[in-house]
PDB file of C-alpha atoms in Angstrom:
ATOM      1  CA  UNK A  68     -49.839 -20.339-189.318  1.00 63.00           C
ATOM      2  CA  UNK A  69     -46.578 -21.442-189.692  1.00 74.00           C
ATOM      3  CA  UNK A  70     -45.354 -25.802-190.825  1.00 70.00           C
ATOM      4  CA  UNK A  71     -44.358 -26.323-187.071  1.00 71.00           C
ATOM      5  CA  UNK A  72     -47.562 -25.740-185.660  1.00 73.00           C
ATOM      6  CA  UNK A  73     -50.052 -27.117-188.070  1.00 74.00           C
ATOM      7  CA  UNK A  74     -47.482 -29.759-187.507  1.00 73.00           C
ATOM      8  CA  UNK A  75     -48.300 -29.767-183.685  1.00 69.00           C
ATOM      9  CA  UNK A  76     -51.830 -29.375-184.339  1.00 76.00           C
ATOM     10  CA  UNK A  77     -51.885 -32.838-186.647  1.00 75.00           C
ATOM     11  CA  UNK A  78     -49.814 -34.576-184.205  1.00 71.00           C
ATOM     12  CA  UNK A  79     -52.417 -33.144-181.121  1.00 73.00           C
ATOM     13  CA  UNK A  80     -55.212 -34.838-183.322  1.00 75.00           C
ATOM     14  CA  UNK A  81     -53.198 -38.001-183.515  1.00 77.00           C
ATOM     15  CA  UNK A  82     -52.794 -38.132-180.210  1.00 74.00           C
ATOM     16  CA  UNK A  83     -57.096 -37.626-179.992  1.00 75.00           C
ATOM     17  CA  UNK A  84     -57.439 -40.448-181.804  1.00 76.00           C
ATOM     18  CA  UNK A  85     -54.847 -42.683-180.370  1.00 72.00           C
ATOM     19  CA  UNK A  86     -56.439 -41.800-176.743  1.00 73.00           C
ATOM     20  CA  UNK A  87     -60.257 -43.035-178.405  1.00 76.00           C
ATOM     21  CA  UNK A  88     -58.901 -46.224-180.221  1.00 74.00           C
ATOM     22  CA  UNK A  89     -56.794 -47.063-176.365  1.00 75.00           C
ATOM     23  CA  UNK A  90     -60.591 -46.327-174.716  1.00 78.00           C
ATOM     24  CA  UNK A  91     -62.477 -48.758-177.414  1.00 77.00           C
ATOM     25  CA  UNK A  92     -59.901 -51.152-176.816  1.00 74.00           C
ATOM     26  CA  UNK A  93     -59.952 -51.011-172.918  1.00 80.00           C
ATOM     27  CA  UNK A  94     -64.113 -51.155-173.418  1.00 77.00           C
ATOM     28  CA  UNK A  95     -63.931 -54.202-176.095  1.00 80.00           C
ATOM     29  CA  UNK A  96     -61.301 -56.113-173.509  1.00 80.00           C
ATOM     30  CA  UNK A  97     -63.311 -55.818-170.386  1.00 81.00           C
ATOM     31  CA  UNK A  98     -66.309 -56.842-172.411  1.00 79.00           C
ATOM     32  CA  UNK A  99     -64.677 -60.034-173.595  1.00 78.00           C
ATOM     33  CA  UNK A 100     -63.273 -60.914-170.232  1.00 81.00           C
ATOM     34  CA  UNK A 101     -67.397 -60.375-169.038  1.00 80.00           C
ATOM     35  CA  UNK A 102     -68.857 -62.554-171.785  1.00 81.00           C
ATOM     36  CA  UNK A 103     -66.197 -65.105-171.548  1.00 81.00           C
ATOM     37  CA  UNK A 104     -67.192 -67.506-168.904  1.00 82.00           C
ATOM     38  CA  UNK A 105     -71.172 -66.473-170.245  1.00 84.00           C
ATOM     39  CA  UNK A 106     -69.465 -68.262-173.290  1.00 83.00           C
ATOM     40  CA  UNK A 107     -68.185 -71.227-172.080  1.00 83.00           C
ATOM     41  CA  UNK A 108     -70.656 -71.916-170.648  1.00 81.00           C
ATOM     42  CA  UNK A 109     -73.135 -72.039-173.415  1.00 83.00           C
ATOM     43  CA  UNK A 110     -70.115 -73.882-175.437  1.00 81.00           C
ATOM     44  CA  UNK A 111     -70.332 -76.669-172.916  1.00 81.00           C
ATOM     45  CA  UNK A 112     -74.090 -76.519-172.699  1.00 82.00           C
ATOM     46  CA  UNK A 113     -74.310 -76.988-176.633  1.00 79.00           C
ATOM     47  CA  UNK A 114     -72.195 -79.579-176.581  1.00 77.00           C
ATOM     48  CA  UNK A 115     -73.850 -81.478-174.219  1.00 75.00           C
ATOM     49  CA  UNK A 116     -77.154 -80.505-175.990  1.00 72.00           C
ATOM     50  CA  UNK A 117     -75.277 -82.278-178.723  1.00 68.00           C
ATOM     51  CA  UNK A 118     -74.168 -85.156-177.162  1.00 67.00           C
ATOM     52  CA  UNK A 119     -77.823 -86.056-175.701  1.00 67.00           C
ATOM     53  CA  UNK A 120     -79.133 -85.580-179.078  1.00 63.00           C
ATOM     54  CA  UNK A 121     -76.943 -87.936-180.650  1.00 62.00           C
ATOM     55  CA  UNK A 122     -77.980 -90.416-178.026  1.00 59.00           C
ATOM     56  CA  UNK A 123     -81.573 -90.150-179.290  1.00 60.00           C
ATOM     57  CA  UNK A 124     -81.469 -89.011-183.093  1.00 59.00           C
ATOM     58  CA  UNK A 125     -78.591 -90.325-185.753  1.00 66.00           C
ATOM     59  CA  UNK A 126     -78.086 -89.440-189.132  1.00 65.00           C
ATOM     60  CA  UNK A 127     -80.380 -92.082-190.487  1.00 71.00           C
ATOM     61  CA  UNK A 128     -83.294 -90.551-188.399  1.00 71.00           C
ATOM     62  CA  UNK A 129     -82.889 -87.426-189.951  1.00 73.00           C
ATOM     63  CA  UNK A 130     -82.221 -88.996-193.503  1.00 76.00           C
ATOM     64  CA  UNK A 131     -85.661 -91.089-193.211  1.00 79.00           C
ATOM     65  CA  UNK A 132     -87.194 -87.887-191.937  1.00 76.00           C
ATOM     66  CA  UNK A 133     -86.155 -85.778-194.817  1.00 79.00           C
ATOM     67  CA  UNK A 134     -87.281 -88.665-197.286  1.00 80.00           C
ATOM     68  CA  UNK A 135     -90.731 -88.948-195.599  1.00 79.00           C
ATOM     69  CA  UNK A 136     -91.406 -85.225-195.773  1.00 77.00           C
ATOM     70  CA  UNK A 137     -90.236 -85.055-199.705  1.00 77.00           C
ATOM     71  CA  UNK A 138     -92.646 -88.082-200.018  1.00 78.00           C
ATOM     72  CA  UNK A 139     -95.692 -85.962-198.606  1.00 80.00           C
ATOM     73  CA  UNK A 140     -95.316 -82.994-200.527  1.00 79.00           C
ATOM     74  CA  UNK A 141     -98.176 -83.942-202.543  1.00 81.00           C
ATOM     75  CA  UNK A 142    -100.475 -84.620-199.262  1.00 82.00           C
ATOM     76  CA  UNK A 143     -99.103 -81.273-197.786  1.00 82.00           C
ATOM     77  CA  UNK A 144     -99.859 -79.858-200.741  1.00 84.00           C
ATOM     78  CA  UNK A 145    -103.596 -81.150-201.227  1.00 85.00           C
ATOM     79  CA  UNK A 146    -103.706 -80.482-197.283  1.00 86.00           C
ATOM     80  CA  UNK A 147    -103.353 -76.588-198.362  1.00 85.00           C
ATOM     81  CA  UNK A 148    -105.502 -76.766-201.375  1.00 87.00           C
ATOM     82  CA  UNK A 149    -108.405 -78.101-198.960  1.00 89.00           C
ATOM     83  CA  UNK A 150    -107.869 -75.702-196.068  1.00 89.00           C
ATOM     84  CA  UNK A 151    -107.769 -73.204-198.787  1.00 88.00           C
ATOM     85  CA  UNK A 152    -111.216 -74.520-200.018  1.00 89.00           C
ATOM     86  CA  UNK A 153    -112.573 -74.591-196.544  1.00 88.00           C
ATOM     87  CA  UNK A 154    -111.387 -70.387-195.626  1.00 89.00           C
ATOM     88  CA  UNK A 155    -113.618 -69.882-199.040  1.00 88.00           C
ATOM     89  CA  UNK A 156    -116.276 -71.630-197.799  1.00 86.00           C
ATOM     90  CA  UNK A 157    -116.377 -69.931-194.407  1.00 85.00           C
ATOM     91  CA  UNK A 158    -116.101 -66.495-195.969  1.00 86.00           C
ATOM     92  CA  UNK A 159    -118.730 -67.193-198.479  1.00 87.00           C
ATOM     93  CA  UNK A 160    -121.548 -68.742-195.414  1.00 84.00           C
ATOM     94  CA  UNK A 161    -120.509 -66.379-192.557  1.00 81.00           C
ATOM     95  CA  UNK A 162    -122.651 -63.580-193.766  1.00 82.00           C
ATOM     96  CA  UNK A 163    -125.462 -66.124-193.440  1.00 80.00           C
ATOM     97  CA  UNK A 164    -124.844 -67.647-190.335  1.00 80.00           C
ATOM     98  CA  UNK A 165    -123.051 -65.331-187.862  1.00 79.00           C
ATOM     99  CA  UNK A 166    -126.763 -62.681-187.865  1.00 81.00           C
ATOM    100  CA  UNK A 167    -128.104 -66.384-186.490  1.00 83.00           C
ATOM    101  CA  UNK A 168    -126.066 -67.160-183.884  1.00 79.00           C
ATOM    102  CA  UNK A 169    -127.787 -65.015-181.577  1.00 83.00           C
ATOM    103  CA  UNK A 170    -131.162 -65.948-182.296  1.00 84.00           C
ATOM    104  CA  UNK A 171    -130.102 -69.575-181.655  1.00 84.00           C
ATOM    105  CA  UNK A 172    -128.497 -68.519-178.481  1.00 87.00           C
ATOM    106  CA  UNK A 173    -131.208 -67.284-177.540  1.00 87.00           C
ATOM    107  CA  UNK A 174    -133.279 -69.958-178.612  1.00 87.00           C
ATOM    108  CA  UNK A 175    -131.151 -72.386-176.613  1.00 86.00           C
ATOM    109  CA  UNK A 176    -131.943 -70.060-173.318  1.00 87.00           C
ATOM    110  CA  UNK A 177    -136.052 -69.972-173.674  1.00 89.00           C
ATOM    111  CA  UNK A 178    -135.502 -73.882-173.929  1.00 88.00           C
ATOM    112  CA  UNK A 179    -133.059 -73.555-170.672  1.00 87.00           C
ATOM    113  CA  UNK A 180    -135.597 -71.745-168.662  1.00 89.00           C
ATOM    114  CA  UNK A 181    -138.516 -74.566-170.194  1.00 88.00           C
ATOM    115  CA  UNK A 182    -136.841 -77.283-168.900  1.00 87.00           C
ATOM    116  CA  UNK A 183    -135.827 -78.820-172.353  1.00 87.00           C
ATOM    117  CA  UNK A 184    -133.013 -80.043-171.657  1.00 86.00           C
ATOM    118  CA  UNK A 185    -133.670 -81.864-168.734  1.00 88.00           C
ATOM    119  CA  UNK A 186    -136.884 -83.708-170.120  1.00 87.00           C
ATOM    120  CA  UNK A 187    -134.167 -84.400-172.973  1.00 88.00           C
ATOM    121  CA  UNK A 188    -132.356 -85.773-170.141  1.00 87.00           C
ATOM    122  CA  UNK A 189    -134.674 -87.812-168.358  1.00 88.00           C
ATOM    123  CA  UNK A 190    -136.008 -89.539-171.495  1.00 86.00           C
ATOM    124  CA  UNK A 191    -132.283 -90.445-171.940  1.00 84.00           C
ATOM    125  CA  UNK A 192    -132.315 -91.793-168.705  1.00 84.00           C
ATOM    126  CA  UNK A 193    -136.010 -93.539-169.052  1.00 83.00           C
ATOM    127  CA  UNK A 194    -134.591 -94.941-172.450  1.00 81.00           C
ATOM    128  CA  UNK A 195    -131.380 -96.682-170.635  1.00 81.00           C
ATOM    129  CA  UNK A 196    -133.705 -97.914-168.074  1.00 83.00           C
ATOM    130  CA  UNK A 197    -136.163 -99.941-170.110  1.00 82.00           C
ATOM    131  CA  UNK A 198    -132.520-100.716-172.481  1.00 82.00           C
ATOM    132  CA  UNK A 199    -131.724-102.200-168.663  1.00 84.00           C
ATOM    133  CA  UNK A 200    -135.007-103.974-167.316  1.00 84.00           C
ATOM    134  CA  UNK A 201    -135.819-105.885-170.843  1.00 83.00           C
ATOM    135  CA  UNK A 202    -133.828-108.318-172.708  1.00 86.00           C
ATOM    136  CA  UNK A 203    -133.442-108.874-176.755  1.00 83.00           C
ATOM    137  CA  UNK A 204    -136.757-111.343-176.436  1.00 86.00           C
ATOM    138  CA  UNK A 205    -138.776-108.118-175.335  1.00 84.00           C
ATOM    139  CA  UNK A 206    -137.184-105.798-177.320  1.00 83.00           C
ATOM    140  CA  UNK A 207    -138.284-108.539-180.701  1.00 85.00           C
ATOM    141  CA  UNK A 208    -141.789-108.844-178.898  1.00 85.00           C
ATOM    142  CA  UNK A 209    -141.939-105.052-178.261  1.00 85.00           C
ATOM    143  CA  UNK A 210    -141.271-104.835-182.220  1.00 84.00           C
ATOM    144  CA  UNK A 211    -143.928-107.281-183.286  1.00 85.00           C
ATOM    145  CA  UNK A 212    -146.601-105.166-181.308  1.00 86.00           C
ATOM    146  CA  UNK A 213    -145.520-102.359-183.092  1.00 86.00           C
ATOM    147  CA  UNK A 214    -146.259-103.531-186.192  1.00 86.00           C
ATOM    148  CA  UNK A 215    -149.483-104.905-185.328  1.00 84.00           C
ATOM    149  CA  UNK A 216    -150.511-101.203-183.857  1.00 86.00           C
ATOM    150  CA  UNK A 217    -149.554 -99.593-186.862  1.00 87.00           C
ATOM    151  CA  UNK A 218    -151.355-101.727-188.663  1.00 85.00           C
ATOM    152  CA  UNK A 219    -154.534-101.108-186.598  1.00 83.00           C
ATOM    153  CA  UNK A 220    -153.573 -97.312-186.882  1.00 84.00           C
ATOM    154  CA  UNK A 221    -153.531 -97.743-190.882  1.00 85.00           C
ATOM    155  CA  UNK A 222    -157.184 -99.253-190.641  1.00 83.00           C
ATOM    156  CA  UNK A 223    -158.484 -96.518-188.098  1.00 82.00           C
ATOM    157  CA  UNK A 224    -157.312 -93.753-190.812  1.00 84.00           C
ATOM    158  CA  UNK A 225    -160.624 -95.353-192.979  1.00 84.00           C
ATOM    159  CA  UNK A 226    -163.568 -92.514-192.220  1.00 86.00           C
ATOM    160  CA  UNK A 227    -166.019 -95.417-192.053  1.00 83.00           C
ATOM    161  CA  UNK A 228    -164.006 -97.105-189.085  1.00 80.00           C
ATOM    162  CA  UNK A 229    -163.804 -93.690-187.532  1.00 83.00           C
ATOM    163  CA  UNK A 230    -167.420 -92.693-187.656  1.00 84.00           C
ATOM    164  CA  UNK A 231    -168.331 -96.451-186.550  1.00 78.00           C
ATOM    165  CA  UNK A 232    -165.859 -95.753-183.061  1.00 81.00           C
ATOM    166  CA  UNK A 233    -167.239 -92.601-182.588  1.00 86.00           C
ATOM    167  CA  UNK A 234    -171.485 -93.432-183.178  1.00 79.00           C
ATOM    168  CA  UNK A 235    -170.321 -96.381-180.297  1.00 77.00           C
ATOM    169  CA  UNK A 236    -168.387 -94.237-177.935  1.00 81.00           C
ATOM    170  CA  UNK A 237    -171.537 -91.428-178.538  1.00 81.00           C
ATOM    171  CA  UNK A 238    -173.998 -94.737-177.788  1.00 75.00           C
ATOM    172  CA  UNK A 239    -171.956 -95.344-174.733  1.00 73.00           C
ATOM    173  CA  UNK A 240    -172.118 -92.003-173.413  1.00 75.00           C
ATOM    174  CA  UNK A 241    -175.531 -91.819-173.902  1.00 73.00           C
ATOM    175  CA  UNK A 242    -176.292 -95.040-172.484  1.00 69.00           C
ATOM    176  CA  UNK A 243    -178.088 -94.474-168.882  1.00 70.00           C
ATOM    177  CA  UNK A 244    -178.139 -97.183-166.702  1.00 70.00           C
ATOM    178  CA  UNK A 245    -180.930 -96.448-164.219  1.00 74.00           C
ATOM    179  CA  UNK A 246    -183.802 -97.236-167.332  1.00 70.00           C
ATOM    180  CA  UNK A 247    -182.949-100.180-167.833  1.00 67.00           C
ATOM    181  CA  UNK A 248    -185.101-102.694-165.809  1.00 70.00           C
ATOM    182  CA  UNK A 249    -185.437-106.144-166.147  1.00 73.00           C
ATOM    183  CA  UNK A 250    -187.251-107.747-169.021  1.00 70.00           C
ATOM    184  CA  UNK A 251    -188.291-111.450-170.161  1.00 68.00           C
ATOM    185  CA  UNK A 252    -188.535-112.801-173.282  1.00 66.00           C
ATOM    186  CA  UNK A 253    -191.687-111.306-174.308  1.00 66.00           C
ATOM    187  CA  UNK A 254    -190.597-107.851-173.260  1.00 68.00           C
ATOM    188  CA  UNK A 255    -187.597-108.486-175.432  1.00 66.00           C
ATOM    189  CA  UNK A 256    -190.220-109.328-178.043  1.00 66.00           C
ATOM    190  CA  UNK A 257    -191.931-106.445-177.404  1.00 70.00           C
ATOM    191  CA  UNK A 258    -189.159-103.931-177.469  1.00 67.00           C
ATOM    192  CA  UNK A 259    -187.311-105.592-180.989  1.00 70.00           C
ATOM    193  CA  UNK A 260    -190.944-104.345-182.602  1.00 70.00           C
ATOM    194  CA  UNK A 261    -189.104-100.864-182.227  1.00 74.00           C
ATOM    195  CA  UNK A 262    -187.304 -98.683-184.862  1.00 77.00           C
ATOM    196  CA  UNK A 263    -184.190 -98.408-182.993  1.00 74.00           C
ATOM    197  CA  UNK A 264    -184.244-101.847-181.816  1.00 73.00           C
ATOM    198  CA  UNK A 265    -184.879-103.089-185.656  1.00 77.00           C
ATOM    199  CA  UNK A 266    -181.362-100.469-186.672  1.00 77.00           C
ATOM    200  CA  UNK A 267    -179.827-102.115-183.698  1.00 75.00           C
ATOM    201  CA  UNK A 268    -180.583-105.454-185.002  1.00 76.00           C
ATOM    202  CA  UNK A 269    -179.485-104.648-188.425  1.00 79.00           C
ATOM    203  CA  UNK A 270    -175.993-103.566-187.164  1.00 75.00           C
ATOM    204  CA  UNK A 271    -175.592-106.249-184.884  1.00 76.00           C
ATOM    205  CA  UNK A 272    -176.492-108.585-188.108  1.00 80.00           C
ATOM    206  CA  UNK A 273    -173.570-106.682-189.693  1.00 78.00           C
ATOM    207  CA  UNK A 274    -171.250-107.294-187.674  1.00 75.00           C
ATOM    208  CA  UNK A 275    -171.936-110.726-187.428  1.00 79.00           C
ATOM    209  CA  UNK A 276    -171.894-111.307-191.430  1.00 80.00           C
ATOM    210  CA  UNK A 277    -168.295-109.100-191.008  1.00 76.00           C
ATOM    211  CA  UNK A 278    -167.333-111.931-187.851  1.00 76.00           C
ATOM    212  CA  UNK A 279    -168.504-115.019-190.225  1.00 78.00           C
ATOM    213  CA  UNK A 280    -166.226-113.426-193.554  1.00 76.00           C
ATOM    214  CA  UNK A 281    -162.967-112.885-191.070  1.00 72.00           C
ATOM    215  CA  UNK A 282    -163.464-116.282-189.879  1.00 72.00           C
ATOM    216  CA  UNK A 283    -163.345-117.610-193.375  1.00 71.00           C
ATOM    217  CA  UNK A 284    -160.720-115.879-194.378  1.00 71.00           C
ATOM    218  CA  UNK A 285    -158.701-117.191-191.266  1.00 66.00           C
ATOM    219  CA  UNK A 286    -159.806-120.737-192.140  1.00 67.00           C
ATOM    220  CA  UNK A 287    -158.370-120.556-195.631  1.00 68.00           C
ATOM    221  CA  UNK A 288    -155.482-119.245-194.575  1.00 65.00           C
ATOM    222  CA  UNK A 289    -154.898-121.808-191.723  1.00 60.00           C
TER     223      UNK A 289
END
């Protein structure tokens, strides 16, 4: 190959390249010319963007801003340091608690279908009711019965008490009304010469011994 034609062959590769960069150029031109009113457009959008910001927010606003959040680096730190202790604590308890959730789950269902929740809710409604129909008076009455009952309730825990209730309910129940026919004083007489009559008596002289110390007591403390 001769100088003239690896000269012609340079220049034909020249002329390659020249033909690309005129393409690239033609491409990059048209492109611009596309994305120029795309561009002005978001220019003028950003500016007036800007120009409504500055109506709201000056350059104090964002000073004071930047102050406050250097100021609660501390409390954004302890912040971190307590959500940090909380993940811990719900990774070290939710192997415990997450096999439960299903038996409570279900546990909440068998009370669905036993009508829990809605005796739940009509006590909550029988509780705003009497809250409606009685007035503080009551409510201060109510609370001096209470105490009164549980004070009875302390004295009915005494065996004694409870064996004396239950011999007179027993009595009671055992009590028939068709014997028992009219009588005068000498049948009365007559029928106090019995044993059970003379036990009677002897309780009866019990409780009145029982009536006579209450009744002191009551005096002395009048």
């Amino acid at each position: 190959m001769t100088n003239e034609e690896r000269i012609l062959e340079k220049l034909d590769r020249m002329e390659e390249r020249l033909d690309e960069l005129q393409e690239r150029g033609t491409a990059m031109r048209e492109l611009v010319e596309d994305m120029n009113p795309i561009i002005k457009d978001m220019f003028l959008l950003s500016i007036q963007g800007c120009q409504d910001l500055q109506g709201d927010v000056n350059l104090h606003d964002i000073k004071e801003l930047g102050f406050r959040g250097l100021k609660s680096v501390r409390n954004i730190n302890y912040t971190l340091d307590q959500l940090e202790n909380l993940i811990d604590l719900w990774r070290t308890i939710h192997p415990g608690i997450a096999p439960t959730w299903p038996h409570v789950i279900a546990g909440l269902g068998r009370w669905e279908q036993e009508g829990v929740f809605q005796k739940m809710a009509a006590l909550k409604n029988a509780g705003g009711e009497i809250m409606t129909a009685n007035s503080p008076e009551d409510f201060e009455r109510m609370g001096e019965s209470l105490v009164y009952l549980t004070r009875l309730l302390q004295q009915l825990a005494d065996p004694k008490v409870q064996q004396f209730l239950s011999n007179a309910v027993e009595m009671l129940g055992a009590l028939d009304m068709e014997n028992a026919k009219p009588c005068g004083v000498f049948g009365v007489v007559g029928a106090l010469g019995s044993k059970e009559a003379k036990e009677g008596l002897g309780v009866v002289v019990e409780l009145l011994r029982n009536l006579g110390k209450l009744k002191g007591q009551a005096a002395i403390e009048a």
